[in-house]
Coordinates of N, CA and C in Angstrom, one line a residue:
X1355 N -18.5 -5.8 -19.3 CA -17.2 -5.9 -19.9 C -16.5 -7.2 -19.5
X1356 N -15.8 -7.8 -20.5 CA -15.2 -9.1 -20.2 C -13.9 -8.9 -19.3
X1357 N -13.4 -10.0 -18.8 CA -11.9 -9.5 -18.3 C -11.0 -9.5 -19.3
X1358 N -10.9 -10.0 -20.6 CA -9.7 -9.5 -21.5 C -10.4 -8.2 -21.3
X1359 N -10.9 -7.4 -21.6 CA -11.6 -6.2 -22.2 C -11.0 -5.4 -20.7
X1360 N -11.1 -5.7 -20.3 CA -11.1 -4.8 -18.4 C -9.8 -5.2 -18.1
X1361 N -8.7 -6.5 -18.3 CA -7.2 -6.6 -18.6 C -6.5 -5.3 -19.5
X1362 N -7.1 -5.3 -21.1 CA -6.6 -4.2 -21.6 C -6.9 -2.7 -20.9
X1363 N -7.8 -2.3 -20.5 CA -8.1 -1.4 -20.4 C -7.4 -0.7 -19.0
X1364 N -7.3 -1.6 -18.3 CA -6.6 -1.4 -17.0 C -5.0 -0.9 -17.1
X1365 N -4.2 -1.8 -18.3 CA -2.8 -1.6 -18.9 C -3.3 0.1 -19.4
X1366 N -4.1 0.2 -20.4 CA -4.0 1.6 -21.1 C -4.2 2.5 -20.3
X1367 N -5.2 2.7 -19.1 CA -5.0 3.6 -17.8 C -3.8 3.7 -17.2
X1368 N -2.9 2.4 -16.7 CA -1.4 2.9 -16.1 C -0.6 3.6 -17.2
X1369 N -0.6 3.2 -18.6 CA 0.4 3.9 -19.5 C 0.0 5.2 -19.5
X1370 N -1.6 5.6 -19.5 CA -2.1 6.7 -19.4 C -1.1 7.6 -17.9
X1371 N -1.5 7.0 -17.3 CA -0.5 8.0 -15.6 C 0.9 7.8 -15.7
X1372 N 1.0 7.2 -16.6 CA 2.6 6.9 -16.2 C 3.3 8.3 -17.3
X1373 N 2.4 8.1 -18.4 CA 2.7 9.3 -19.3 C 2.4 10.8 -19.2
X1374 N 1.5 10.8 -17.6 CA 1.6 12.0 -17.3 C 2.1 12.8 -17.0
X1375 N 2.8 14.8 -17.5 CA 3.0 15.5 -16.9 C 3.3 15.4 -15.6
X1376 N 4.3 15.9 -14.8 CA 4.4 16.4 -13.2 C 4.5 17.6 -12.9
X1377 N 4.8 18.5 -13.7 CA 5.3 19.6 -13.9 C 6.4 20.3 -13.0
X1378 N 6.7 21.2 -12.5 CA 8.1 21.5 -12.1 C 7.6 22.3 -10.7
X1379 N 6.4 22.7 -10.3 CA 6.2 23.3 -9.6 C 6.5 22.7 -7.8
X1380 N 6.4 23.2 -7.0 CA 6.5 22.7 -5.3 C 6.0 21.1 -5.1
X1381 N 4.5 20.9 -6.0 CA 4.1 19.3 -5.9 C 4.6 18.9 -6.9
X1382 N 5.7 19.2 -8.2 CA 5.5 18.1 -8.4 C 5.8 16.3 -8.3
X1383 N 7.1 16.8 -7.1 CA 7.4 14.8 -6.3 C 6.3 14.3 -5.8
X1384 N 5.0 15.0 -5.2 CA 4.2 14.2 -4.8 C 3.3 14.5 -5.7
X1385 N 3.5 14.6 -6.9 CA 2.1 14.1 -8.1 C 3.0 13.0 -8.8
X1386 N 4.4 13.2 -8.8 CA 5.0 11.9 -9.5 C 4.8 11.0 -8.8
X1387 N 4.9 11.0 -7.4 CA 4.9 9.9 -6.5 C 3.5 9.2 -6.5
X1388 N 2.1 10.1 -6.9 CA 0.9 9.8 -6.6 C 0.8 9.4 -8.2
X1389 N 0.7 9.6 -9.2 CA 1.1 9.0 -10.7 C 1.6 7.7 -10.5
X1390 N 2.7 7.4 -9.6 CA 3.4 6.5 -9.6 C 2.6 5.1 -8.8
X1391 N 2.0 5.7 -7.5 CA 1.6 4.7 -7.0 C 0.1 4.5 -7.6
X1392 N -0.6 5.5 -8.0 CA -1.8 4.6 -9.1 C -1.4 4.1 -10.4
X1393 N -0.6 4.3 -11.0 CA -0.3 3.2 -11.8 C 0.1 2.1 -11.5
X1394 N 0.6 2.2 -10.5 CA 1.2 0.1 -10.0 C -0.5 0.2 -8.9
X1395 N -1.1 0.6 -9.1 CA -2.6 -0.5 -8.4 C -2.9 -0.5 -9.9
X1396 N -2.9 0.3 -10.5 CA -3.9 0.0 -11.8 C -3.1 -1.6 -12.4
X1397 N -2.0 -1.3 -12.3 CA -1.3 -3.0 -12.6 C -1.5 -4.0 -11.8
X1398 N -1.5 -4.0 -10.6 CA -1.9 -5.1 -9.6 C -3.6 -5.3 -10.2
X1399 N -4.2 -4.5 -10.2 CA -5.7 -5.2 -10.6 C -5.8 -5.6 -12.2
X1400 N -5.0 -5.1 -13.0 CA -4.8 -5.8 -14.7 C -4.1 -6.9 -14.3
X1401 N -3.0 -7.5 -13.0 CA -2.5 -8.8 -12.7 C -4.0 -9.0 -12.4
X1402 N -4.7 -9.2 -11.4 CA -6.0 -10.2 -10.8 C -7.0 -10.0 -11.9
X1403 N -7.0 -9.2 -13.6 CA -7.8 -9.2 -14.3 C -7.5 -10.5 -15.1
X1404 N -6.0 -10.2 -15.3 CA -5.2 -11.2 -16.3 C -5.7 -12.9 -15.6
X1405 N -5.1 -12.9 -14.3 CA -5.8 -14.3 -13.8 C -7.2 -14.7 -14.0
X1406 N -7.4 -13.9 -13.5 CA -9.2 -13.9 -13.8 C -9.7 -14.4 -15.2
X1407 N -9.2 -14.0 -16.0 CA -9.4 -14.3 -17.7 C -8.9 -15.8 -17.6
X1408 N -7.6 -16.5 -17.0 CA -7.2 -17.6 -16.9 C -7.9 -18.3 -16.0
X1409 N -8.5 -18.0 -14.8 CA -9.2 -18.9 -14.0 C -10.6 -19.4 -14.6
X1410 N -11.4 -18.3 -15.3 CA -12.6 -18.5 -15.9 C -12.0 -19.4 -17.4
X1411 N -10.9 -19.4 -17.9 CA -11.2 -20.6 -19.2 C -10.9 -21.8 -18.3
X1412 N -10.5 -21.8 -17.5 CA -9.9 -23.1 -16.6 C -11.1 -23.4 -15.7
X1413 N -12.4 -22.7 -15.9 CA -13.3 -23.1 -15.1 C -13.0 -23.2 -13.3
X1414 N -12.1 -22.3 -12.2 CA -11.7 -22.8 -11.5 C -13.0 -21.9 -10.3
X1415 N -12.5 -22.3 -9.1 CA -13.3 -21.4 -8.6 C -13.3 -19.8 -7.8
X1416 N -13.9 -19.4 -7.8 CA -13.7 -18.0 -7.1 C -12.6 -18.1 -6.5
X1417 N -11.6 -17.1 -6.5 CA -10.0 -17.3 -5.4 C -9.2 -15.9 -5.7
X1418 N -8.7 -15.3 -4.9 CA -7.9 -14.4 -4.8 C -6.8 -14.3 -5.9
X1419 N -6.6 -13.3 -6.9 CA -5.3 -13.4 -7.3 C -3.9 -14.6 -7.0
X1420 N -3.7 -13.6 -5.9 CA -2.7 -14.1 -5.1 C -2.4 -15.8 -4.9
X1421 N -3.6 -15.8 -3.9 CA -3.9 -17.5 -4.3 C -3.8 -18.3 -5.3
X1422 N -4.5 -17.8 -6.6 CA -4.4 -18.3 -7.9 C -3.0 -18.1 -8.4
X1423 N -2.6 -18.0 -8.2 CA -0.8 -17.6 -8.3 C 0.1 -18.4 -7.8
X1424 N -0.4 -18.9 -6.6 CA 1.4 -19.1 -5.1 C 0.4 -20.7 -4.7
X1425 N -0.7 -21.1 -5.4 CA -1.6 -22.2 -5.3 C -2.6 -22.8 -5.9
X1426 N -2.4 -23.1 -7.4 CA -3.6 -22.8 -8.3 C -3.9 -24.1 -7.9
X1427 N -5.4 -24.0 -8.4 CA -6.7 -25.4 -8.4 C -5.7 -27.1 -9.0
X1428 N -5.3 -26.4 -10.0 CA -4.8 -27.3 -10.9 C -3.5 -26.5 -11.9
X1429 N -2.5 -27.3 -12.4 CA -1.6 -26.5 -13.2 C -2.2 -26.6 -14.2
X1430 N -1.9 -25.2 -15.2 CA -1.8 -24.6 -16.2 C -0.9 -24.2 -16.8
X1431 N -0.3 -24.1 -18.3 CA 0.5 -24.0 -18.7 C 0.4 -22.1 -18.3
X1432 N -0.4 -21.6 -18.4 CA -0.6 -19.6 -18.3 C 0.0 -19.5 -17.3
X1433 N -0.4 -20.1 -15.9 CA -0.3 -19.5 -14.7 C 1.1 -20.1 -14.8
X1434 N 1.6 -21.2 -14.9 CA 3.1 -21.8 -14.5 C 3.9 -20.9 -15.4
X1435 N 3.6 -20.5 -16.2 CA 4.5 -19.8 -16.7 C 4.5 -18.1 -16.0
X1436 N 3.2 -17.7 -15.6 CA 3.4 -16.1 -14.4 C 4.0 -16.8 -13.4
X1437 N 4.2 -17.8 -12.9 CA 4.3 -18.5 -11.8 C 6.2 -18.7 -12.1
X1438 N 6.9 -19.1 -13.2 CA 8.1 -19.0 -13.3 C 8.8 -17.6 -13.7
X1439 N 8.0 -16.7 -14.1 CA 8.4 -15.3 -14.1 C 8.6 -14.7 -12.7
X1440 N 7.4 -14.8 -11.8 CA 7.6 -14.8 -10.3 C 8.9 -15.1 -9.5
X1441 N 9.3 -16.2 -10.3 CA 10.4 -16.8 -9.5 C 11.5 -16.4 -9.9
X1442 N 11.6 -15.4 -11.1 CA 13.3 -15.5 -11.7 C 13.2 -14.0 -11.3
X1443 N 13.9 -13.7 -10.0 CA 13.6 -12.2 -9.3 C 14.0 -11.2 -9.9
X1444 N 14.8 -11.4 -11.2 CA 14.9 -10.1 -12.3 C 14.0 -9.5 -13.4
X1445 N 13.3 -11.1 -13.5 CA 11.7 -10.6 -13.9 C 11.1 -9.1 -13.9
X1446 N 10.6 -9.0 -14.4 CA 9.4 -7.9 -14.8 C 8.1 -8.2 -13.9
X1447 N 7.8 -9.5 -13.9 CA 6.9 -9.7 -12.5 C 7.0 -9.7 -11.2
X1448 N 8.2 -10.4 -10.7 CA 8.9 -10.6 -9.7 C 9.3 -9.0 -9.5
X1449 N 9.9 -8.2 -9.6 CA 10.3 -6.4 -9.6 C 8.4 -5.9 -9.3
X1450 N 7.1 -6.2 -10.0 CA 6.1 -5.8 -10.0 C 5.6 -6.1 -8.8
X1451 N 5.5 -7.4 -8.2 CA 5.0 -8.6 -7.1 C 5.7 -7.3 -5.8
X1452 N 7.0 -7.0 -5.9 CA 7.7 -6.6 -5.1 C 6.9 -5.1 -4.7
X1453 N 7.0 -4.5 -5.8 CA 6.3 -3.2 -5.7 C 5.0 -3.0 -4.9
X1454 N 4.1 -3.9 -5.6 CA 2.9 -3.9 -5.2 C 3.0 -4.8 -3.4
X1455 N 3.4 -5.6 -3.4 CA 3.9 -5.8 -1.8 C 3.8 -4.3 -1.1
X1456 N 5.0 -3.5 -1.3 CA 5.3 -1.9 -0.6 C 4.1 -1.4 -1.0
X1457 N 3.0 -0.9 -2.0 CA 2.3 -0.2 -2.6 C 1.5 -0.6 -1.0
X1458 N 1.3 -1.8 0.0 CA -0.1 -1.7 0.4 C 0.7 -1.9 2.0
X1459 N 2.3 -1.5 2.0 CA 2.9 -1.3 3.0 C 2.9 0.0 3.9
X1460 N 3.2 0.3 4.7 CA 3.5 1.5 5.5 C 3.9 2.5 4.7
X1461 N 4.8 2.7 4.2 CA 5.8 3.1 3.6 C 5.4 3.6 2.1
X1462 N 4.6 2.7 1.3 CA 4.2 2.8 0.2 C 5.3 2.4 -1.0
X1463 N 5.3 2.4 -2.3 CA 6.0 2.0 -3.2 C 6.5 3.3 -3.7
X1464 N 6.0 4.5 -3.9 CA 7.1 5.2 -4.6 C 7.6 6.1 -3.7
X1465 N 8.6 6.6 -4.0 CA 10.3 6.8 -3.2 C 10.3 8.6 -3.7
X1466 N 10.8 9.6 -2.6 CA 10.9 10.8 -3.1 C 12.2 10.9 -3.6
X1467 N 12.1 11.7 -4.4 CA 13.5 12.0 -5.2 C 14.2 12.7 -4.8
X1468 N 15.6 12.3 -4.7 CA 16.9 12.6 -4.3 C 17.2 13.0 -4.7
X1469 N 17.8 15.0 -4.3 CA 18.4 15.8 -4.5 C 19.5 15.1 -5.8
X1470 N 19.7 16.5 -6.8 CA 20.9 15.3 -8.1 C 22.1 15.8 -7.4
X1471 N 22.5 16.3 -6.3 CA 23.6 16.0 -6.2 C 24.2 14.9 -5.1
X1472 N 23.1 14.0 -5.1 CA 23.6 13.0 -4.1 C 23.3 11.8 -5.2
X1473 N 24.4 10.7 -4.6 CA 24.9 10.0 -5.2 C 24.0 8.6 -4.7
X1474 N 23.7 8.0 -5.8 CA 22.8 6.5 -5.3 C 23.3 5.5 -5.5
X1475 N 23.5 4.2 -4.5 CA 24.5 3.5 -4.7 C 23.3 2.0 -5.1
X1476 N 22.4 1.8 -4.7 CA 22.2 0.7 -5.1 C 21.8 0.1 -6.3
X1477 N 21.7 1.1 -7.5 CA 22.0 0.3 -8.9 C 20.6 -0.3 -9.3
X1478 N 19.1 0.1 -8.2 CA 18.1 -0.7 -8.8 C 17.7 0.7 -9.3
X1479 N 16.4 0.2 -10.1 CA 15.9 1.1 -11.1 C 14.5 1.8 -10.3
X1480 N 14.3 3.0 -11.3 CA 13.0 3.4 -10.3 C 11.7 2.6 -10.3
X1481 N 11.0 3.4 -10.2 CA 9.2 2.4 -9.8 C 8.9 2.6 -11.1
X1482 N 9.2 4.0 -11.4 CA 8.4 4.5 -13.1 C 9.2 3.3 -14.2
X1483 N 10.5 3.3 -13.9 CA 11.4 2.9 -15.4 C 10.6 0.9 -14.7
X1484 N 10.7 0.6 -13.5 CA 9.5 -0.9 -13.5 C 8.5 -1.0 -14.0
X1485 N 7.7 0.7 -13.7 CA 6.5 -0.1 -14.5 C 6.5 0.0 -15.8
X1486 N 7.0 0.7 -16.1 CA 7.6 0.8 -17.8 C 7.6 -0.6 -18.3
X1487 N 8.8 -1.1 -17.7 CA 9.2 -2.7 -17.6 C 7.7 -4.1 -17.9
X1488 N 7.2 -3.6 -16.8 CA 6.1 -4.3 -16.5 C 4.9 -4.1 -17.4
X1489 N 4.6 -3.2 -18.4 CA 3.9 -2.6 -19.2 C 4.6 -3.9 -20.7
X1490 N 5.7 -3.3 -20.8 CA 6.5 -4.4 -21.9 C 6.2 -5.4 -21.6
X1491 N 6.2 -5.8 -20.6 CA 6.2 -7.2 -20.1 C 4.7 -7.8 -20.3
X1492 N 4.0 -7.0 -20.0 CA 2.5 -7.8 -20.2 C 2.6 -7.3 -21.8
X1493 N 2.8 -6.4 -22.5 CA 2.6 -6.5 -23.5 C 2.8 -7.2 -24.5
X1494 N 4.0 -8.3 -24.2 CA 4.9 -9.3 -25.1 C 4.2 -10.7 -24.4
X1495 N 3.6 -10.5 -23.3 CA 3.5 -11.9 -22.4 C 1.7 -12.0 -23.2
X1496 N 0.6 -11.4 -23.0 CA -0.9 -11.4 -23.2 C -1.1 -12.0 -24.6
X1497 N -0.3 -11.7 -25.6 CA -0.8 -12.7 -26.8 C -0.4 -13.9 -26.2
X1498 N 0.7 -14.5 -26.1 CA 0.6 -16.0 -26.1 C 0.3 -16.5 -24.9
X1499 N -0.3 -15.6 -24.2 CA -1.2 -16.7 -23.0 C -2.5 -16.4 -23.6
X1500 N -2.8 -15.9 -24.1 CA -4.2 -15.6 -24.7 C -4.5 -16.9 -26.0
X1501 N -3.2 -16.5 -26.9 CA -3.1 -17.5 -28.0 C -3.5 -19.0 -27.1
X1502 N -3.0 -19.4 -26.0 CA -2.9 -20.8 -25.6 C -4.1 -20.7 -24.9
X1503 N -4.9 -20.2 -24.7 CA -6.1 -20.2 -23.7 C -7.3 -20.1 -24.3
X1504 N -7.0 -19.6 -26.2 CA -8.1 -20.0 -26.9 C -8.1 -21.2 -27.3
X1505 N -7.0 -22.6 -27.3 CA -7.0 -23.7 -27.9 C -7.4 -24.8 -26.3
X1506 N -8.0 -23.6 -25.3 CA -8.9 -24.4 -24.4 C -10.3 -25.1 -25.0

């Protein structure tokens, strides 16, 4: 399988969990919570697929996502541009980067749900309505880094 082919396919798996059932029963916070946190790895590895597709037209060498990210070989127009989404912390990637940070923390990335009659003050959004975000986001971003990586 190619890495576009294993990029797509990685994206249609997290939409796949993210669109699943919880149902109402005693688990279901920790199947939304467990839904939740395999969809954002299934996105962290469609991120190191996505590079991966960019590092191999750029001929660069073997290197960590991460690396390829926060230190590439050489600039590219693909990565400086994940690389300026990174940086504008309201991003869809920058919100993703952050998750996946907690996802391999103590703590983990998704959050149990709070009783509805308590009140939430800090105004960010959940992990589900992110990766939502982040789904849109690669889905509007993968043509035109693709478009520009075939005129390699």
């Amino acid at each position: 399988m190619s890495a576009r082919a294993r990029t797509n396919q990685l994206l249609y798996q997290a939409r796949l969990l993210l669109a699943m059932p919880v149902g109402e029963d005693e688990h279901a916070d920790a199947r939304r919570m467990a839904l939740e946190e395999s969809a954002l790895a299934q996105l962290e590895l469609a991120l190191a697929s996505l590079i991966e597709e960019i590092a191999h037209i750029c001929n660069w060498p073997d290197m960590e996502w991460r690396q390829a990210l926060l230190d590439p070989p050489r600039s590219v127009a693909e990565i400086e541009r994940l690389r300026a989404l990174r940086e504008d912390g309201s991003s869809w990637l920058a919100r993703l980067l952050w998750h996946i940070d907690r996802l391999h923390g103590e703590e983990g990335a998704a959050m149990r749900q709070r009783p509805s009659m308590t009140i939430t003050t800090t105004g960010r959004a959940g992990l589900a309505d992110d990766l939502h975000d982040a789904l849109a986001g690669f889905a509007t971003l993968l043509p035109a880094l693709r478009e520009t990586g075939v005129e390699w």
